Amino acid sequence: MTRIDDTFARLKAEGKKAFVAYVMAGDPDYETSLAIVKALPGAGVDIIELGMPFTDPMADGPTIQLAGQRALEGGQTLDKTLQIARELRKDDQRTPIVMMGYYNPIYSRGVDRFLAQAKEAGIDGLIVVDLPPEEDDELCIPAQAAGLNFIRLATPTTDDKRLPKVLQNTSGFVYYVSITGITGAAEAQAAEVGPEVARIKSQTDLPVIVGFGIKTPEAAQSIAGIADGCVVGSAIVAEIAAGKPVEAVARFVKGLADGAHRA
């Protein structure tokens, strides 16, 4: 059982849906980013997705792309991203941390070395968007062996033929991408997402969390109501990009979390 498994078991017992928040590590700078991450659990965040800045983020829309650029320009590195997790773990042993990003920085570090460092830092899961199931031997299988959940994305174009392959070695939860396209591009609609979530849940016992296109507490409540929870990224990153102080970002996140928890 990982922290992710424990979190979903606890939420289920409480009759609550999960609220997952994404932030880019190192945006707008290391210290501010660390303060925001430390504020997330108190704002009602059940799982933290920590973005690994990368120079070629092909699945990300402009908001997340620019966050990654700001982080890299500010000197953010993979080591500093792991350090953010370590700092959170000094005060918080319960909130799961999922590192989300692309394979290149992990490959450059070396898979075995990266996994050992991630585990030591208190990371609980990985979302690596450019590694398909056909490449599971690269990272997915070693990650599971190291005790990390490997979370896979399903999309509107994941048909019934492809879905079993996507679910094959997934653990922790399934991340359903509610729209076709990049992050932050459109608004998720519960009426369209609901049947897709039901289709995925018919083939797995894992929780299904919906992300992309959720920007308001009302949308968080609506989407969480038809899934096991929701993820918000671009809307939170936009608040950070606007230069809002940490307390204001935390208030914004709390509104979204409260919406999801009302579902």
CSV table of N, CA, C and O in Angstrom, one decimal, residues 121-230:
chain,number,residue,atom,x,y,z
A,121,ALA,N,13.3,10.6,-1.4
A,121,ALA,CA,12.8,12.0,-1.2
A,121,ALA,C,11.3,12.0,-0.7
A,121,ALA,O,10.8,13.0,-0.3
A,122,GLY,N,10.7,10.8,-0.8
A,122,GLY,CA,9.3,10.7,-0.4
A,122,GLY,C,8.3,10.8,-1.5
A,122,GLY,O,7.1,11.2,-1.3
A,123,ILE,N,8.7,10.6,-2.8
A,123,ILE,CA,7.8,10.6,-3.9
A,123,ILE,C,7.0,9.3,-3.9
A,123,ILE,O,7.5,8.2,-3.5
A,124,ASP,N,5.7,9.4,-4.3
A,124,ASP,CA,4.9,8.2,-4.2
A,124,ASP,C,4.5,7.6,-5.6
A,124,ASP,O,4.1,6.5,-5.7
A,125,GLY,N,4.5,8.5,-6.6
A,125,GLY,CA,4.1,8.0,-7.9
A,125,GLY,C,4.7,8.9,-9.0
A,125,GLY,O,5.2,10.0,-8.8
A,126,LEU,N,4.5,8.4,-10.2
A,126,LEU,CA,5.0,9.0,-11.4
A,126,LEU,C,4.0,9.1,-12.5
A,126,LEU,O,3.2,8.1,-12.7
A,127,ILE,N,3.9,10.2,-13.2
A,127,ILE,CA,3.1,10.3,-14.4
A,127,ILE,C,4.1,10.8,-15.4
A,127,ILE,O,4.7,11.9,-15.3
A,128,VAL,N,4.4,10.0,-16.4
A,128,VAL,CA,5.4,10.3,-17.5
A,128,VAL,C,4.6,10.2,-18.8
A,128,VAL,O,4.4,9.1,-19.3
A,129,VAL,N,4.3,11.4,-19.3
A,129,VAL,CA,3.3,11.4,-20.4
A,129,VAL,C,3.8,10.9,-21.7
A,129,VAL,O,3.0,10.6,-22.6
A,130,ASP,N,5.1,10.8,-21.9
A,130,ASP,CA,5.6,10.4,-23.2
A,130,ASP,C,6.1,9.0,-23.3
A,130,ASP,O,6.9,8.6,-24.2
A,131,LEU,N,5.8,8.2,-22.3
A,131,LEU,CA,6.1,6.8,-22.3
A,131,LEU,C,4.9,5.9,-22.4
A,131,LEU,O,4.1,5.8,-21.5
A,132,PRO,N,4.6,5.4,-23.6
A,132,PRO,CA,3.4,4.6,-23.8
A,132,PRO,C,3.6,3.2,-23.2
A,132,PRO,O,4.7,2.8,-22.8
A,133,PRO,N,2.5,2.4,-23.0
A,133,PRO,CA,2.5,1.1,-22.4
A,133,PRO,C,3.5,0.2,-23.1
A,133,PRO,O,4.1,-0.7,-22.4
A,134,GLU,N,3.8,0.4,-24.4
A,134,GLU,CA,4.7,-0.5,-25.1
A,134,GLU,C,6.2,-0.3,-24.5
A,134,GLU,O,7.0,-1.2,-24.7
A,135,GLU,N,6.4,0.7,-23.7
A,135,GLU,CA,7.7,1.0,-23.2
A,135,GLU,C,7.7,0.7,-21.7
A,135,GLU,O,8.6,1.3,-20.9
A,136,ASP,N,6.8,-0.1,-21.2
A,136,ASP,CA,6.7,-0.3,-19.7
A,136,ASP,C,8.0,-0.8,-19.1
A,136,ASP,O,8.3,-0.5,-17.9
A,137,ASP,N,8.8,-1.6,-19.8
A,137,ASP,CA,10.0,-2.1,-19.3
A,137,ASP,C,11.0,-1.0,-19.0
A,137,ASP,O,12.0,-1.2,-18.1
A,138,GLU,N,10.9,0.2,-19.6
A,138,GLU,CA,11.8,1.3,-19.5
A,138,GLU,C,11.8,1.8,-18.0
A,138,GLU,O,12.8,2.1,-17.4
A,139,LEU,N,10.5,2.1,-17.6
A,139,LEU,CA,10.4,2.8,-16.3
A,139,LEU,C,9.2,2.3,-15.5
A,139,LEU,O,9.3,2.2,-14.2
A,140,CYS,N,8.1,2.0,-16.1
A,140,CYS,CA,6.9,1.6,-15.4
A,140,CYS,C,7.2,0.4,-14.4
A,140,CYS,O,6.9,0.4,-13.2
A,141,ILE,N,7.7,-0.7,-15.0
A,141,ILE,CA,7.9,-1.9,-14.2
A,141,ILE,C,9.0,-1.7,-13.2
A,141,ILE,O,8.8,-2.1,-12.0
A,142,PRO,N,10.1,-1.0,-13.5
A,142,PRO,CA,11.1,-0.7,-12.4
A,142,PRO,C,10.5,0.2,-11.3
A,142,PRO,O,10.8,0.0,-10.1
A,143,ALA,N,9.7,1.1,-11.7
A,143,ALA,CA,9.1,2.0,-10.7
A,143,ALA,C,8.2,1.2,-9.7
A,143,ALA,O,8.3,1.4,-8.5
A,144,GLN,N,7.4,0.4,-10.3
A,144,GLN,CA,6.5,-0.4,-9.4
A,144,GLN,C,7.3,-1.3,-8.5
A,144,GLN,O,7.0,-1.5,-7.3
A,145,ALA,N,8.4,-1.9,-9.0
A,145,ALA,CA,9.3,-2.7,-8.2
A,145,ALA,C,9.9,-1.9,-7.0
A,145,ALA,O,10.2,-2.4,-6.0
A,146,ALA,N,10.1,-0.6,-7.3
A,146,ALA,CA,10.7,0.3,-6.3
A,146,ALA,C,9.7,0.8,-5.3
A,146,ALA,O,10.0,1.5,-4.4
A,147,GLY,N,8.4,0.4,-5.5
A,147,GLY,CA,7.4,0.9,-4.6
A,147,GLY,C,6.7,2.2,-4.9
A,147,GLY,O,6.0,2.8,-4.1
A,148,LEU,N,6.9,2.6,-6.2
A,148,LEU,CA,6.2,3.8,-6.7
A,148,LEU,C,5.1,3.4,-7.6
A,148,LEU,O,5.2,2.5,-8.4
A,149,ASN,N,3.9,4.1,-7.4
A,149,ASN,CA,2.8,3.9,-8.4
A,149,ASN,C,3.2,4.6,-9.7
A,149,ASN,O,3.8,5.6,-9.8
A,150,PHE,N,2.8,3.9,-10.8
A,150,PHE,CA,3.0,4.4,-12.1
A,150,PHE,C,1.6,4.7,-12.7
A,150,PHE,O,0.8,3.8,-12.9
A,151,ILE,N,1.3,6.0,-12.8
A,151,ILE,CA,-0.1,6.4,-13.2
A,151,ILE,C,-0.2,6.7,-14.7
A,151,ILE,O,0.7,7.5,-15.2
A,152,ARG,N,-1.1,6.1,-15.3
A,152,ARG,CA,-1.3,6.3,-16.7
A,152,ARG,C,-2.4,7.2,-17.1
A,152,ARG,O,-3.4,7.3,-16.4
A,153,LEU,N,-2.3,7.9,-18.2
A,153,LEU,CA,-3.3,8.7,-18.7
A,153,LEU,C,-4.2,8.0,-19.8
A,153,LEU,O,-3.7,7.3,-20.6
A,154,ALA,N,-5.5,8.1,-19.6
A,154,ALA,CA,-6.4,7.7,-20.7
A,154,ALA,C,-7.1,9.0,-21.2
A,154,ALA,O,-7.2,10.0,-20.5
A,155,THR,N,-7.4,9.0,-22.5
A,155,THR,CA,-7.9,10.2,-23.2
A,155,THR,C,-9.2,9.8,-23.9
A,155,THR,O,-9.6,8.7,-24.1
A,156,PRO,N,-9.9,10.9,-24.5
A,156,PRO,CA,-11.1,10.6,-25.3
A,156,PRO,C,-10.8,9.7,-26.5
A,156,PRO,O,-11.7,9.1,-27.1
A,157,THR,N,-9.6,9.6,-26.9
A,157,THR,CA,-9.2,8.8,-28.1
A,157,THR,C,-8.8,7.4,-27.7
A,157,THR,O,-8.4,6.6,-28.6
A,158,THR,N,-8.8,7.1,-26.4
A,158,THR,CA,-8.4,5.7,-25.9
A,158,THR,C,-9.6,4.8,-26.1
A,158,THR,O,-10.5,4.8,-25.2
A,159,ASP,N,-9.7,4.1,-27.2
A,159,ASP,CA,-10.8,3.3,-27.5
A,159,ASP,C,-10.8,1.9,-26.7
A,159,ASP,O,-9.9,1.6,-26.0
A,160,ASP,N,-11.9,1.1,-26.9
A,160,ASP,CA,-12.0,-0.1,-26.1
A,160,ASP,C,-10.9,-1.1,-26.4
A,160,ASP,O,-10.5,-2.0,-25.6
A,161,LYS,N,-10.3,-1.0,-27.6
A,161,LYS,CA,-9.2,-1.9,-28.0
A,161,LYS,C,-7.9,-1.5,-27.3
A,161,LYS,O,-7.1,-2.3,-26.9
A,162,ARG,N,-7.7,-0.2,-27.1
A,162,ARG,CA,-6.5,0.3,-26.5
A,162,ARG,C,-6.5,0.3,-25.0
A,162,ARG,O,-5.5,0.2,-24.3
A,163,LEU,N,-7.7,0.5,-24.4
A,163,LEU,CA,-7.8,0.7,-23.0
A,163,LEU,C,-7.2,-0.4,-22.1
A,163,LEU,O,-6.5,0.0,-21.2
A,164,PRO,N,-7.4,-1.7,-22.4
A,164,PRO,CA,-6.8,-2.7,-21.6
A,164,PRO,C,-5.2,-2.6,-21.5
A,164,PRO,O,-4.6,-2.8,-20.5
A,165,LYS,N,-4.6,-2.2,-22.7
A,165,LYS,CA,-3.2,-2.0,-22.7
A,165,LYS,C,-2.8,-0.8,-21.8
A,165,LYS,O,-1.8,-0.9,-21.1
A,166,VAL,N,-3.6,0.2,-21.8
A,166,VAL,CA,-3.3,1.4,-21.0
A,166,VAL,C,-3.4,1.0,-19.5
A,166,VAL,O,-2.6,1.5,-18.7
A,167,LEU,N,-4.4,0.2,-19.2
A,167,LEU,CA,-4.6,-0.1,-17.8
A,167,LEU,C,-3.7,-1.2,-17.2
A,167,LEU,O,-3.5,-1.4,-16.0
A,168,GLN,N,-3.0,-1.9,-18.1
A,168,GLN,CA,-2.3,-3.2,-17.8
A,168,GLN,C,-1.4,-3.1,-16.6
A,168,GLN,O,-1.5,-3.9,-15.7
A,169,ASN,N,-0.5,-2.1,-16.6
A,169,ASN,CA,0.5,-2.0,-15.5
A,169,ASN,C,0.3,-0.7,-14.7
A,169,ASN,O,1.2,-0.3,-13.9
A,170,THR,N,-0.9,-0.1,-14.8
A,170,THR,CA,-1.2,1.2,-14.1
A,170,THR,C,-1.5,0.9,-12.7
A,170,THR,O,-2.1,-0.2,-12.3
A,171,SER,N,-1.1,1.8,-11.8
A,171,SER,CA,-1.4,1.6,-10.3
A,171,SER,C,-1.6,3.0,-9.7
A,171,SER,O,-1.3,4.0,-10.3
A,172,GLY,N,-2.2,3.0,-8.5
A,172,GLY,CA,-2.5,4.3,-7.9
A,172,GLY,C,-3.8,4.8,-8.3
A,172,GLY,O,-4.8,4.8,-7.5
A,173,PHE,N,-3.9,5.4,-9.5
A,173,PHE,CA,-5.2,5.8,-10.1
A,173,PHE,C,-5.0,6.0,-11.6
A,173,PHE,O,-3.9,6.0,-12.1
A,174,VAL,N,-6.1,6.1,-12.3
A,174,VAL,CA,-6.1,6.4,-13.7
A,174,VAL,C,-6.4,7.8,-13.9
A,174,VAL,O,-7.4,8.4,-13.2
A,175,TYR,N,-5.6,8.5,-14.6
A,175,TYR,CA,-5.8,10.0,-14.9
A,175,TYR,C,-6.5,10.1,-16.2
A,175,TYR,O,-6.0,9.8,-17.3
A,176,TYR,N,-7.8,10.5,-16.2
A,176,TYR,CA,-8.6,10.6,-17.4
A,176,TYR,C,-8.5,12.1,-17.9
A,176,TYR,O,-8.9,13.0,-17.2
A,177,VAL,N,-7.9,12.2,-19.1
A,177,VAL,CA,-7.8,13.6,-19.7
A,177,VAL,C,-9.1,13.9,-20.4
A,177,VAL,O,-9.5,13.2,-21.4
A,178,SER,N,-9.8,14.9,-19.9
A,178,SER,CA,-11.2,15.1,-20.2
A,178,SER,C,-11.4,15.7,-21.6
A,178,SER,O,-12.5,15.7,-22.1
A,179,ILE,N,-10.3,16.3,-22.2
A,179,ILE,CA,-10.5,16.9,-23.5
A,179,ILE,C,-9.4,16.4,-24.4
A,179,ILE,O,-8.4,15.9,-24.0
A,180,THR,N,-9.6,16.6,-25.7
A,180,THR,CA,-8.6,16.2,-26.7
A,180,THR,C,-7.8,17.5,-26.9
A,180,THR,O,-8.3,18.5,-27.3
A,181,GLY,N,-6.5,17.4,-26.7
A,181,GLY,CA,-5.6,18.5,-26.9
A,181,GLY,C,-4.7,18.7,-25.7
A,181,GLY,O,-4.4,17.8,-24.9
A,182,ILE,N,-4.2,20.0,-25.5
A,182,ILE,CA,-3.2,20.3,-24.5
A,182,ILE,C,-3.9,20.8,-23.3
A,182,ILE,O,-5.1,21.1,-23.2
A,183,THR,N,-3.1,20.9,-22.2
A,183,THR,CA,-3.6,21.4,-20.9
A,183,THR,C,-4.2,22.8,-21.0
A,183,THR,O,-3.6,23.6,-21.8
A,184,GLY,N,-5.3,23.0,-20.3
A,184,GLY,CA,-5.8,24.4,-20.2
A,184,GLY,C,-6.5,24.9,-21.4
A,184,GLY,O,-6.8,26.1,-21.5
A,185,ALA,N,-6.8,24.0,-22.4
A,185,ALA,CA,-7.3,24.5,-23.7
A,185,ALA,C,-8.8,24.7,-23.8
A,185,ALA,O,-9.3,25.5,-24.5
A,186,ALA,N,-9.5,23.9,-23.0
A,186,ALA,CA,-11.0,24.0,-23.0
A,186,ALA,C,-11.5,23.6,-21.7
A,186,ALA,O,-10.8,23.2,-20.8
A,187,GLU,N,-12.8,23.7,-21.5
A,187,GLU,CA,-13.4,23.4,-20.2
A,187,GLU,C,-14.1,22.0,-20.3
A,187,GLU,O,-14.7,21.6,-21.2
A,188,ALA,N,-13.8,21.3,-19.2
A,188,ALA,CA,-14.3,19.9,-19.1
A,188,ALA,C,-15.9,20.0,-18.9
A,188,ALA,O,-16.3,20.8,-18.1
A,189,GLN,N,-16.6,19.1,-19.5
A,189,GLN,CA,-18.0,19.0,-19.3
A,189,GLN,C,-18.4,17.7,-18.8
A,189,GLN,O,-18.1,16.6,-19.3
A,190,ALA,N,-19.1,17.7,-17.6
A,190,ALA,CA,-19.4,16.5,-16.9
A,190,ALA,C,-20.3,15.5,-17.8
A,190,ALA,O,-20.1,14.3,-17.7
A,191,ALA,N,-21.2,16.1,-18.6
A,191,ALA,CA,-22.1,15.3,-19.4
A,191,ALA,C,-21.3,14.4,-20.4
A,191,ALA,O,-21.7,13.3,-20.7
A,192,GLU,N,-20.2,15.0,-20.9
A,192,GLU,CA,-19.4,14.3,-21.9
A,192,GLU,C,-18.4,13.3,-21.2
A,192,GLU,O,-18.1,12.3,-21.7
A,193,VAL,N,-17.9,13.7,-20.0
A,193,VAL,CA,-16.9,13.0,-19.3
A,193,VAL,C,-17.5,11.7,-18.6
A,193,VAL,O,-16.9,10.7,-18.5
A,194,GLY,N,-18.7,11.9,-18.1
A,194,GLY,CA,-19.3,10.8,-17.3
A,194,GLY,C,-19.3,9.5,-17.9
A,194,GLY,O,-18.9,8.5,-17.3
A,195,PRO,N,-19.8,9.3,-19.2
A,195,PRO,CA,-19.8,8.0,-19.8
A,195,PRO,C,-18.4,7.4,-20.0
A,195,PRO,O,-18.2,6.2,-20.0
A,196,GLU,N,-17.4,8.3,-20.3
A,196,GLU,CA,-16.1,7.8,-20.4
A,196,GLU,C,-15.5,7.3,-19.1
A,196,GLU,O,-14.8,6.3,-19.1
A,197,VAL,N,-15.8,8.0,-18.0
A,197,VAL,CA,-15.3,7.5,-16.7
A,197,VAL,C,-16.0,6.2,-16.4
A,197,VAL,O,-15.3,5.2,-15.9
A,198,ALA,N,-17.2,6.1,-16.7
A,198,ALA,CA,-18.0,4.8,-16.4
A,198,ALA,C,-17.3,3.6,-17.3
A,198,ALA,O,-17.2,2.5,-16.8
A,199,ARG,N,-17.0,4.0,-18.5
A,199,ARG,CA,-16.3,3.0,-19.4
A,199,ARG,C,-15.0,2.5,-18.8
A,199,ARG,O,-14.7,1.3,-18.8
A,200,ILE,N,-14.2,3.4,-18.3
A,200,ILE,CA,-12.9,3.0,-17.7
A,200,ILE,C,-13.1,2.2,-16.4
A,200,ILE,O,-12.5,1.2,-16.2
A,201,LYS,N,-14.1,2.7,-15.6
A,201,LYS,CA,-14.3,2.0,-14.3
A,201,LYS,C,-14.9,0.6,-14.5
A,201,LYS,O,-14.7,-0.2,-13.6
A,202,SER,N,-15.5,0.4,-15.7
A,202,SER,CA,-16.0,-1.0,-15.9
A,202,SER,C,-14.8,-2.0,-16.2
A,202,SER,O,-15.0,-3.2,-16.2
A,203,GLN,N,-13.6,-1.4,-16.4
A,203,GLN,CA,-12.5,-2.3,-16.7
A,203,GLN,C,-11.4,-2.3,-15.7
A,203,GLN,O,-10.3,-2.9,-15.9
A,204,THR,N,-11.6,-1.5,-14.6
A,204,THR,CA,-10.5,-1.4,-13.6
A,204,THR,C,-11.1,-1.1,-12.2
A,204,THR,O,-12.2,-0.5,-12.2
A,205,ASP,N,-10.5,-1.6,-11.2
A,205,ASP,CA,-10.9,-1.2,-9.8
A,205,ASP,C,-10.2,0.0,-9.3
A,205,ASP,O,-10.5,0.5,-8.2
A,206,LEU,N,-9.3,0.6,-10.1
A,206,LEU,CA,-8.5,1.8,-9.7
A,206,LEU,C,-9.4,3.0,-9.7
A,206,LEU,O,-10.4,3.1,-10.5
A,207,PRO,N,-9.2,3.9,-8.8
A,207,PRO,CA,-9.9,5.2,-8.9
A,207,PRO,C,-9.6,5.9,-10.2
A,207,PRO,O,-8.5,5.8,-10.8
A,208,VAL,N,-10.6,6.6,-10.7
A,208,VAL,CA,-10.4,7.4,-11.9
A,208,VAL,C,-10.5,8.9,-11.6
A,208,VAL,O,-11.6,9.3,-11.1
A,209,ILE,N,-9.5,9.6,-11.8
A,209,ILE,CA,-9.4,11.1,-11.6
A,209,ILE,C,-9.4,11.8,-12.9
A,209,ILE,O,-8.7,11.4,-13.8
A,210,VAL,N,-10.2,12.9,-13.0
A,210,VAL,CA,-10.3,13.6,-14.2
A,210,VAL,C,-9.6,14.9,-14.2
A,210,VAL,O,-9.7,15.7,-13.2
A,211,GLY,N,-8.8,15.2,-15.2
A,211,GLY,CA,-8.0,16.4,-15.3
A,211,GLY,C,-8.2,17.1,-16.6
A,211,GLY,O,-8.7,16.5,-17.6
A,212,PHE,N,-7.6,18.3,-16.8
A,212,PHE,CA,-7.6,19.1,-17.9
A,212,PHE,C,-9.0,19.9,-18.0
A,212,PHE,O,-10.1,19.3,-17.9
A,213,GLY,N,-8.9,21.2,-18.1
A,213,GLY,CA,-10.1,22.0,-18.3
A,213,GLY,C,-11.0,22.2,-17.1
A,213,GLY,O,-12.2,22.5,-17.3
A,214,ILE,N,-10.5,22.1,-15.9
A,214,ILE,CA,-11.3,22.4,-14.7
A,214,ILE,C,-10.7,23.7,-14.1
A,214,ILE,O,-9.5,23.7,-13.7
A,215,LYS,N,-11.5,24.7,-14.0
A,215,LYS,CA,-11.0,26.1,-13.6
A,215,LYS,C,-11.7,26.7,-12.4
A,215,LYS,O,-11.2,27.7,-11.9
A,216,THR,N,-12.8,26.2,-12.0
A,216,THR,CA,-13.6,26.8,-11.0
A,216,THR,C,-14.1,25.8,-9.9
A,216,THR,O,-14.1,24.6,-10.2
A,217,PRO,N,-14.5,26.3,-8.7
A,217,PRO,CA,-15.0,25.4,-7.7
A,217,PRO,C,-16.2,24.6,-8.2
A,217,PRO,O,-16.4,23.4,-7.9
A,218,GLU,N,-17.1,25.3,-9.0
A,218,GLU,CA,-18.3,24.6,-9.6
A,218,GLU,C,-17.9,23.5,-10.5
A,218,GLU,O,-18.5,22.4,-10.5
A,219,ALA,N,-16.9,23.8,-11.4
A,219,ALA,CA,-16.5,22.7,-12.3
A,219,ALA,C,-15.8,21.6,-11.5
A,219,ALA,O,-16.0,20.4,-11.9
A,220,ALA,N,-15.0,21.9,-10.5
A,220,ALA,CA,-14.4,20.8,-9.7
A,220,ALA,C,-15.5,19.9,-9.1
A,220,ALA,O,-15.4,18.7,-9.0
A,221,GLN,N,-16.5,20.6,-8.5
A,221,GLN,CA,-17.6,19.8,-7.9
A,221,GLN,C,-18.4,18.9,-9.0
A,221,GLN,O,-18.6,17.8,-8.8
A,222,SER,N,-18.6,19.5,-10.1
A,222,SER,CA,-19.3,18.8,-11.2
A,222,SER,C,-18.5,17.6,-11.7
A,222,SER,O,-19.1,16.5,-11.8
A,223,ILE,N,-17.3,17.8,-12.0
A,223,ILE,CA,-16.4,16.7,-12.5
A,223,ILE,C,-16.1,15.7,-11.4
A,223,ILE,O,-16.2,14.5,-11.7
A,224,ALA,N,-15.8,16.1,-10.2
A,224,ALA,CA,-15.6,15.1,-9.2
A,224,ALA,C,-16.8,14.3,-8.9
A,224,ALA,O,-16.7,13.1,-8.5
A,225,GLY,N,-18.0,14.9,-9.2
A,225,GLY,CA,-19.2,14.2,-8.9
A,225,GLY,C,-19.4,13.0,-9.8
A,225,GLY,O,-20.2,12.0,-9.5
A,226,ILE,N,-18.8,12.9,-11.0
A,226,ILE,CA,-18.9,11.8,-11.9
A,226,ILE,C,-17.7,10.9,-12.0
A,226,ILE,O,-17.6,10.0,-12.8
A,227,ALA,N,-16.7,11.2,-11.1
A,227,ALA,CA,-15.5,10.5,-11.0
A,227,ALA,C,-15.1,10.2,-9.6
A,227,ALA,O,-15.9,10.4,-8.7
A,228,ASP,N,-13.9,9.8,-9.3
A,228,ASP,CA,-13.4,9.6,-8.0
A,228,ASP,C,-12.7,10.9,-7.5
A,228,ASP,O,-12.2,10.9,-6.3
A,229,GLY,N,-12.6,11.9,-8.3
A,229,GLY,CA,-12.0,13.1,-7.9
A,229,GLY,C,-11.5,13.9,-9.2
A,229,GLY,O,-11.8,13.5,-10.3
A,230,CYS,N,-10.9,15.0,-9.0
A,230,CYS,CA,-10.5,15.8,-10.1
A,230,CYS,C,-9.1,16.4,-9.9
A,230,CYS,O,-8.6,16.5,-8.7
